[in-house]
Short mmCIF file of C-alpha atoms and ligand atoms in Angstrom, two decimals:
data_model
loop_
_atom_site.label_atom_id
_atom_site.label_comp_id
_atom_site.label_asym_id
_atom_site.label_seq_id
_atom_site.Cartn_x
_atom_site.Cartn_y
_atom_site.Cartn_z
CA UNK A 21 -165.33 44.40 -44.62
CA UNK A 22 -163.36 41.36 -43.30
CA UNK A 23 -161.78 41.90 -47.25
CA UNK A 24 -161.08 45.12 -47.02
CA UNK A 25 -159.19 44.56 -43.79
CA UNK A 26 -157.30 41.84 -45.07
CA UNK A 27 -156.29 44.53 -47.69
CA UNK A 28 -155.02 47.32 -46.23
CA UNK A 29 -153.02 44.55 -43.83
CA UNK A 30 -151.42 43.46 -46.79
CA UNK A 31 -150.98 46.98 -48.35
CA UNK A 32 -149.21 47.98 -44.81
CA UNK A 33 -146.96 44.67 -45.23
CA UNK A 34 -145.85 45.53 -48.61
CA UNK A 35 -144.98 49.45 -47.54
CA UNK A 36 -143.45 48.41 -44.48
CA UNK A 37 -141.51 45.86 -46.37
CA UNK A 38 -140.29 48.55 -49.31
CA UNK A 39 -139.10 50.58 -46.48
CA UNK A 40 -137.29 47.96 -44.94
CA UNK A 41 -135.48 46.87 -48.03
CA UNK A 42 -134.47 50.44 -48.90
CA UNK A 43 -131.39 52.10 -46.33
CA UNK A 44 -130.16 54.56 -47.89
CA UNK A 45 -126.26 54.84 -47.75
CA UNK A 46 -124.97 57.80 -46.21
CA UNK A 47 -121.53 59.21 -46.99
CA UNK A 48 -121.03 61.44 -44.09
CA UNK A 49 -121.77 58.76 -41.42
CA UNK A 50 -119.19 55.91 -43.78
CA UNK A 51 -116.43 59.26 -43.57
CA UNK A 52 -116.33 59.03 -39.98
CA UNK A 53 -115.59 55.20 -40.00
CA UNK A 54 -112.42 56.52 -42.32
CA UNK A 55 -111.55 58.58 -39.42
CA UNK A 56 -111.26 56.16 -37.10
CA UNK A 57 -109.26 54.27 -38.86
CA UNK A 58 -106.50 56.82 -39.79
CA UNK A 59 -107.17 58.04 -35.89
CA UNK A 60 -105.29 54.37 -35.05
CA UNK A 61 -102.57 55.47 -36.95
CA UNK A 62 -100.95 52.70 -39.95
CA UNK A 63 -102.22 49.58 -39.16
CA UNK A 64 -99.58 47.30 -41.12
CA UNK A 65 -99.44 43.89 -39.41
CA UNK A 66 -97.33 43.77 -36.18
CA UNK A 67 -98.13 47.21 -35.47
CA UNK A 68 -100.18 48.56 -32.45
CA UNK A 69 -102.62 50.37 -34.85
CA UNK A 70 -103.03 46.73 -36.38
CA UNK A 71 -103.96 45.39 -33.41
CA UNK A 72 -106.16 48.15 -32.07
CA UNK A 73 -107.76 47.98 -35.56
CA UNK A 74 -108.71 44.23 -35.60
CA UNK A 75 -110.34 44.48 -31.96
CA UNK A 76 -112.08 47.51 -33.02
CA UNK A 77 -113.47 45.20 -36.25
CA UNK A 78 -114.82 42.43 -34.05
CA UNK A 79 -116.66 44.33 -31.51
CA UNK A 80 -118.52 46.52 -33.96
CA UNK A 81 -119.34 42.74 -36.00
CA UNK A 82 -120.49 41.33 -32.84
CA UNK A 83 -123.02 44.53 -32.79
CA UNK A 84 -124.29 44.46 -36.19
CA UNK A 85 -123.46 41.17 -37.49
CA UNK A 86 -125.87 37.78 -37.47
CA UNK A 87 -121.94 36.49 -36.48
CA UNK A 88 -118.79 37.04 -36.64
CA UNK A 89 -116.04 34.32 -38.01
CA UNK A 90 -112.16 34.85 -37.39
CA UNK A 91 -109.59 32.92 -39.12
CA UNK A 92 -106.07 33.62 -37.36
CA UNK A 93 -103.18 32.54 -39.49
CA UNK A 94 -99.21 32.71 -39.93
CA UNK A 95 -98.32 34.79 -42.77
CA UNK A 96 -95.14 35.51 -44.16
CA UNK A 97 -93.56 38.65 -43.76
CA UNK A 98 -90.93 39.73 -46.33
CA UNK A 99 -89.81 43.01 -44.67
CA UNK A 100 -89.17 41.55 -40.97
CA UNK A 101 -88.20 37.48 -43.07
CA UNK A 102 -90.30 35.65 -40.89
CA UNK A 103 -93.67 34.73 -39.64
CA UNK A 104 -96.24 37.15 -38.71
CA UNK A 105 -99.80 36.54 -37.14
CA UNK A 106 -102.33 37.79 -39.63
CA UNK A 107 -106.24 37.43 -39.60
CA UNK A 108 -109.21 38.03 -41.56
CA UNK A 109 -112.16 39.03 -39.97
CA UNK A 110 -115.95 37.69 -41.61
CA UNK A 111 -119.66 39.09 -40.63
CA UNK A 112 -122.05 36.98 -41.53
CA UNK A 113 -125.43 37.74 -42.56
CA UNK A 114 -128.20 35.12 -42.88
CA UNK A 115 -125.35 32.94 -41.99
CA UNK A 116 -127.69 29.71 -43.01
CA UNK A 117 -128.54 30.79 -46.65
CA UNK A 118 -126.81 28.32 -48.68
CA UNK A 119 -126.97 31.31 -51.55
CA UNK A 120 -124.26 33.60 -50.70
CA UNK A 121 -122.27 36.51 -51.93
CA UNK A 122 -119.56 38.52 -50.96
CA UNK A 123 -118.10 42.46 -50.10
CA UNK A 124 -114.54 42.27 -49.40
CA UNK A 125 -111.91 45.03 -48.70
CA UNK A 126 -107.97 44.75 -46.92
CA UNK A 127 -107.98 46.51 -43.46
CA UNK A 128 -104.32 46.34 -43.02
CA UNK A 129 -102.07 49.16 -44.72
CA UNK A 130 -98.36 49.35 -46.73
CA UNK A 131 -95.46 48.82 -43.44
CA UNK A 132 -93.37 50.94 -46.20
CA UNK A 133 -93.61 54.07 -48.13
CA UNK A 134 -92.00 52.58 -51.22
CA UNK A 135 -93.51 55.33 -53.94
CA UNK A 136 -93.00 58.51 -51.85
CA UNK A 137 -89.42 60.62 -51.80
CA UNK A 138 -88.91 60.65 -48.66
CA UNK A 139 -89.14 58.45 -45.59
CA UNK A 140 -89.65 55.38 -47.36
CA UNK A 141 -89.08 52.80 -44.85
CA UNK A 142 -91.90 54.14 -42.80
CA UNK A 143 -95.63 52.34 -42.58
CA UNK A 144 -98.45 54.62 -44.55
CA UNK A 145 -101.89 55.93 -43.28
CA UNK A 146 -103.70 54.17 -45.50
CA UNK A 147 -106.44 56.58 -46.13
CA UNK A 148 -107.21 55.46 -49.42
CA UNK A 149 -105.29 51.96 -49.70
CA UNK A 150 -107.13 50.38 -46.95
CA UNK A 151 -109.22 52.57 -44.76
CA UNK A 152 -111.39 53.88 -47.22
CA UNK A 153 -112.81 50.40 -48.54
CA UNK A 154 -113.58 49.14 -44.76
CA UNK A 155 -115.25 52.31 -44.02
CA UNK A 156 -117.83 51.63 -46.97
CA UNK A 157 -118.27 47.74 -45.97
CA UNK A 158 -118.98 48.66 -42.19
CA UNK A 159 -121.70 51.51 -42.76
CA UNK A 160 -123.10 48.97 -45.06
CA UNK A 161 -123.09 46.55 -42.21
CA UNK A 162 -124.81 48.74 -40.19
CA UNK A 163 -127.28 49.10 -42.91
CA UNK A 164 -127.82 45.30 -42.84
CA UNK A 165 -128.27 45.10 -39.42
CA UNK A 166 -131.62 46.93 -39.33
CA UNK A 167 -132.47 45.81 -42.74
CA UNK A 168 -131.52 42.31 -43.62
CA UNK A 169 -130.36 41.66 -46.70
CA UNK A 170 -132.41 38.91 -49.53
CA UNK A 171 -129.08 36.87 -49.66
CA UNK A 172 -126.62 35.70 -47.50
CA UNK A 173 -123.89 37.84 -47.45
CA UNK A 174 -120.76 37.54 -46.05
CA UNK A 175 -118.31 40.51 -45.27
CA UNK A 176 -114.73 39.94 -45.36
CA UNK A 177 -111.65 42.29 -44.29
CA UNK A 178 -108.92 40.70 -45.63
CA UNK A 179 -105.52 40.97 -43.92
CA UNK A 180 -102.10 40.95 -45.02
CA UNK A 181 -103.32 42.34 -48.38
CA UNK A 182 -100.18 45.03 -48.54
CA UNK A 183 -97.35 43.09 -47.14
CA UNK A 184 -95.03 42.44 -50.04
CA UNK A 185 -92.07 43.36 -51.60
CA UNK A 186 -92.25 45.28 -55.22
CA UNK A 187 -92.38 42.47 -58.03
CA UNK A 188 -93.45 39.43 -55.53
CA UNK A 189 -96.80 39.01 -55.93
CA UNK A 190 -97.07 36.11 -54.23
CA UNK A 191 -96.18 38.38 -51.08
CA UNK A 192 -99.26 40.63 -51.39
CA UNK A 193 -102.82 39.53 -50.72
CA UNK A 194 -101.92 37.13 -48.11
CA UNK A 195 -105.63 36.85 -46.58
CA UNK A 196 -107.64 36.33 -49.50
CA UNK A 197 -105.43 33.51 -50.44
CA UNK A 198 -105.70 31.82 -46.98
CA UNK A 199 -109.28 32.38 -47.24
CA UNK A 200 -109.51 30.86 -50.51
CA UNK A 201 -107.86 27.85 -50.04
CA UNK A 202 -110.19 27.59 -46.55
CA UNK A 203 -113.41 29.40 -47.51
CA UNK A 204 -115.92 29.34 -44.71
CA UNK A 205 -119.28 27.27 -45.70
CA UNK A 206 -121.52 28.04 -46.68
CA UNK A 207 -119.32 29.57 -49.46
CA UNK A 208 -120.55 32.70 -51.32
CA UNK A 209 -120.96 31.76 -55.01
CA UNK A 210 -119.22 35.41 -56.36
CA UNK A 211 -117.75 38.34 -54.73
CA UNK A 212 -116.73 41.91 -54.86
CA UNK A 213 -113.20 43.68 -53.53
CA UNK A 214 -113.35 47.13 -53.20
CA UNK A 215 -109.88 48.48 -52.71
CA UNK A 216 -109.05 52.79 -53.13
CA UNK A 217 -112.26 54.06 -53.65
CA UNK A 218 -112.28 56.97 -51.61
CA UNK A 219 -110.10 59.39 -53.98
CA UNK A 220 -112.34 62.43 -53.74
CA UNK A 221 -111.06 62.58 -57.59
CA UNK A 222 -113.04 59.38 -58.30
CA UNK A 223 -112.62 57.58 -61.68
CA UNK A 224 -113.03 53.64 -61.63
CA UNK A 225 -112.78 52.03 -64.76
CA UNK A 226 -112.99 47.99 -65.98
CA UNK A 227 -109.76 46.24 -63.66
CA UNK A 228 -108.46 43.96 -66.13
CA UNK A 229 -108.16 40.71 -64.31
CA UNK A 230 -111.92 41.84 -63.42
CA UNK A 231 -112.87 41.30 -66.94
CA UNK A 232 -111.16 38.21 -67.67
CA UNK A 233 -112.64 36.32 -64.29
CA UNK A 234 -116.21 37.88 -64.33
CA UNK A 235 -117.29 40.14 -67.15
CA UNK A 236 -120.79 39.37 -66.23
CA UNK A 237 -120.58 41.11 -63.07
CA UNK A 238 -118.22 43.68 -63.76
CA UNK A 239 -120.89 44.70 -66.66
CA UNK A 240 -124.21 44.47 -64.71
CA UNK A 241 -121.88 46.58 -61.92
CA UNK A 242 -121.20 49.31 -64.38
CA UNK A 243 -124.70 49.42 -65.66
CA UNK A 244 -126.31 49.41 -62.37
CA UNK A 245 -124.34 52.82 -61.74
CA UNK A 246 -125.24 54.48 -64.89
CA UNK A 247 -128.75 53.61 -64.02
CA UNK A 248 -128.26 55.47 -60.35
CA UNK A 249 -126.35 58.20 -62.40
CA UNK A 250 -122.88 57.81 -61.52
CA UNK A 251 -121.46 57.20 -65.10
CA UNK A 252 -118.66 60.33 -64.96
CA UNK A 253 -117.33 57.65 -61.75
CA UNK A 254 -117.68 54.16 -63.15
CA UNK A 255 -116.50 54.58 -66.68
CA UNK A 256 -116.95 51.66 -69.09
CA UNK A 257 -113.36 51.22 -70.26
CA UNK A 258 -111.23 49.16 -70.05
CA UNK A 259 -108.58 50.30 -67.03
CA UNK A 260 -105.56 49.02 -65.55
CA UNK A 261 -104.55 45.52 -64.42
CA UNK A 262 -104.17 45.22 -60.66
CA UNK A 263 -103.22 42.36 -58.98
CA UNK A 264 -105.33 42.62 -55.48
CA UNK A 265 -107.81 39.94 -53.86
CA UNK A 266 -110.09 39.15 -56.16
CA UNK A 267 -107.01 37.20 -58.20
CA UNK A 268 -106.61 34.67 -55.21
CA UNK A 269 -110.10 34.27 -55.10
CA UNK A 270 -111.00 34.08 -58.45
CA UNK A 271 -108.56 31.63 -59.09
CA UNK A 272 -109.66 29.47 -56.19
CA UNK A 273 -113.32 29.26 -58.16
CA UNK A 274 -114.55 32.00 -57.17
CA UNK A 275 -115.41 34.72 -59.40
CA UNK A 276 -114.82 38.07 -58.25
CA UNK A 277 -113.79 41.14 -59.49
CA UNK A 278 -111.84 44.61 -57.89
CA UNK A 279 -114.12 48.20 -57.91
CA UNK A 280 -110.68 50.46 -57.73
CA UNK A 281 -109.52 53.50 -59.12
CA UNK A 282 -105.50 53.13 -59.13
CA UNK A 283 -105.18 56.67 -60.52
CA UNK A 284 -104.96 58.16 -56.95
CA UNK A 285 -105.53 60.96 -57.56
CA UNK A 286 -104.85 61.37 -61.46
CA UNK A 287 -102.57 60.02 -64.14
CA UNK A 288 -100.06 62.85 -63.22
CA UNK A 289 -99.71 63.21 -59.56
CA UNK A 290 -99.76 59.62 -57.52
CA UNK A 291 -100.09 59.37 -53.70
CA UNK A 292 -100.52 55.76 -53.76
CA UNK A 293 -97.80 54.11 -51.10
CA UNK A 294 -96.82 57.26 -49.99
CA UNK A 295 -97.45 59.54 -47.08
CA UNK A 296 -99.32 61.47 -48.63
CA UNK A 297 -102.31 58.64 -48.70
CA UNK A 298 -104.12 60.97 -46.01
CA UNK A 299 -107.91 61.09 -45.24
CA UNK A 300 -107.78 65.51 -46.81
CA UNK A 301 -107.09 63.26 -50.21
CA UNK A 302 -110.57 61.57 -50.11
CA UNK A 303 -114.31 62.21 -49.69
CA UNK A 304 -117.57 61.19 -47.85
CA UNK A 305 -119.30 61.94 -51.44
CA UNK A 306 -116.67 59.08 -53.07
CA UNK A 307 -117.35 56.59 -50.36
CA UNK A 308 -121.34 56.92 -51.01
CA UNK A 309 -121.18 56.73 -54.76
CA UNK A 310 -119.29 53.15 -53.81
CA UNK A 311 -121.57 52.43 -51.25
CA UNK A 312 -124.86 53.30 -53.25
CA UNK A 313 -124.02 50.86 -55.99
CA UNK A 314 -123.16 47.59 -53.60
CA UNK A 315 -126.17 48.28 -51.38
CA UNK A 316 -128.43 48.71 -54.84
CA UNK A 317 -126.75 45.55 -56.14
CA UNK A 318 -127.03 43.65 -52.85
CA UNK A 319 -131.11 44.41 -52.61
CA UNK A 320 -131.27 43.00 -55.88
CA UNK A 321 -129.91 39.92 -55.96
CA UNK A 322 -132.65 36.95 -55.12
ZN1 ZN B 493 -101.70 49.17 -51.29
#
């Protein structure tokens, strides 16, 4: 009797437990985080959608986060030739766990319309290039806040990602290399950037710096959504090379690679840096085929 007991305790423990560690990502819900983004209208650095953006970040970490790290900087702004403040924003989960990964995407967006025809000197929405990647990391937040994850993880939104002139590299992905040359200890031992993944034409194939700095990952990635059936999405092919956050980082020791699909939306049309980067262009359906595979890959790392 006192056995039997004992059983179905541990029976109930196990369920409950399954349940626990299995949220299911929901598309829709992520969509509406995209919304409010493009709702604050661009939010390149200096601007009041910038600001409004980076005080909406905080208050929804100190909600769902375990905590919530800032790191305020001076970046370097090629378009105004001077300083600008800049900041990346960091939720913490199990904030203690010396093992630690991370999910990573820029929340600022382009202060110029370089690729469009018209009205070029402009700042872009950002559906895509920006809001689409920090809707997917927050609803997985959420996730993790009523279901916390094996590891620690850390969630970054870089800042200053977009902020450089064509052909200076150095210029772009001003966060992730602050962060990387002051990474926040614990520090997470690999990471992900996720960067234009709400196309509603989704294609993401192997980014080529991605392969070079952490095959590994980039394979068990790829294999881990073929398993949940989303191989006609992540295609195992070799892609384009992009220069984004995950080179900072990667370079700084840690290996990370970029889940983006720089055909936005197709090899023959291209609203990428343009005005036309506008939430109609993406898709709650994208944005859950993303989120599936990080919160699959998150529940099983141990
Ligand atoms: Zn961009």
């Amino acid at each position: 009797m006192k056995r039997g007991v004992k059983g179905l305790l541990l029976l109930f423990l196990v369920v409950s437990n399954i349940s626990a560690e299995s949220p299911t990502f929901d598309g829709e819900k992520a969509f509406t985080y995209l919304l409010d983004q493009t709702n604050m209208g661009p939010r390149n650095p200096g601007s009041k959608g910038h600001q409004t953006c980076i005080e909406w970040l905080i208050n929804i970490g100190d909600n769902w986060a375990d905590s919530v790290v800032v790191q305020p900087f001076t970046g370097f702004n090629p378009f105004g030739g001077k300083g600008i403040e800049l900041i990346n924003i960091i939720y913490r989960f199990n904030p203690n766990y010396p093992q630690r990964i991370f999910l990573s995407a820029h929340f600022d967006t382009r202060p110029i319309a370089d690729y469009d025809s018209k009205d070029r000197f402009s700042p872009i929405l950002g559906a895509n290039d920006g809001a689409s990647g920090v809707a997917v990391l927050l609803h997985l937040s959420e996730l993790f806040s009523n279901n916390p994850p094996p590891v620690g993880v850390d969630i970054i939104f870089w800042d200053g990602e977009d902020l450089g002139r064509q052909n200076n590299l150095e210029e772009f992905c001003q966060g992730s290399r602050f962060y990387s040359q002051n990474p926040i200890k614990p520090v997470p031992e690999k990471g992900i950037v996720i960067d234009m993944i709400g196309d509603a034409d989704l294609q993401i194939y192997y980014e080529l710096y991605s392969l070079q700095f952490a095959p590994h990952m980039l394979q068990e990635i790829w294999t881990l959504a073929k398993n949940l059936g989303y191989a006609d999405v992540f295609i195992p092919k070799p892609g384009q090379m992009v220069y984004d956050d995950h080179v900072p980082l990667s370079l700084h020791g840690i290996p990370t690679i970029d889940i983006i699909d720089f055909q936005y939306p197709n090899a023959s049309r291209n609203y990428w840096h343009t005005h036309e980067d506008t939430p109609d262009k993406c898709s709650p359906e994208s944005l859950k085929i993303v989120g599936d595979v990080l919160l699959t890959w998150i529940f099983m790392q141990e």
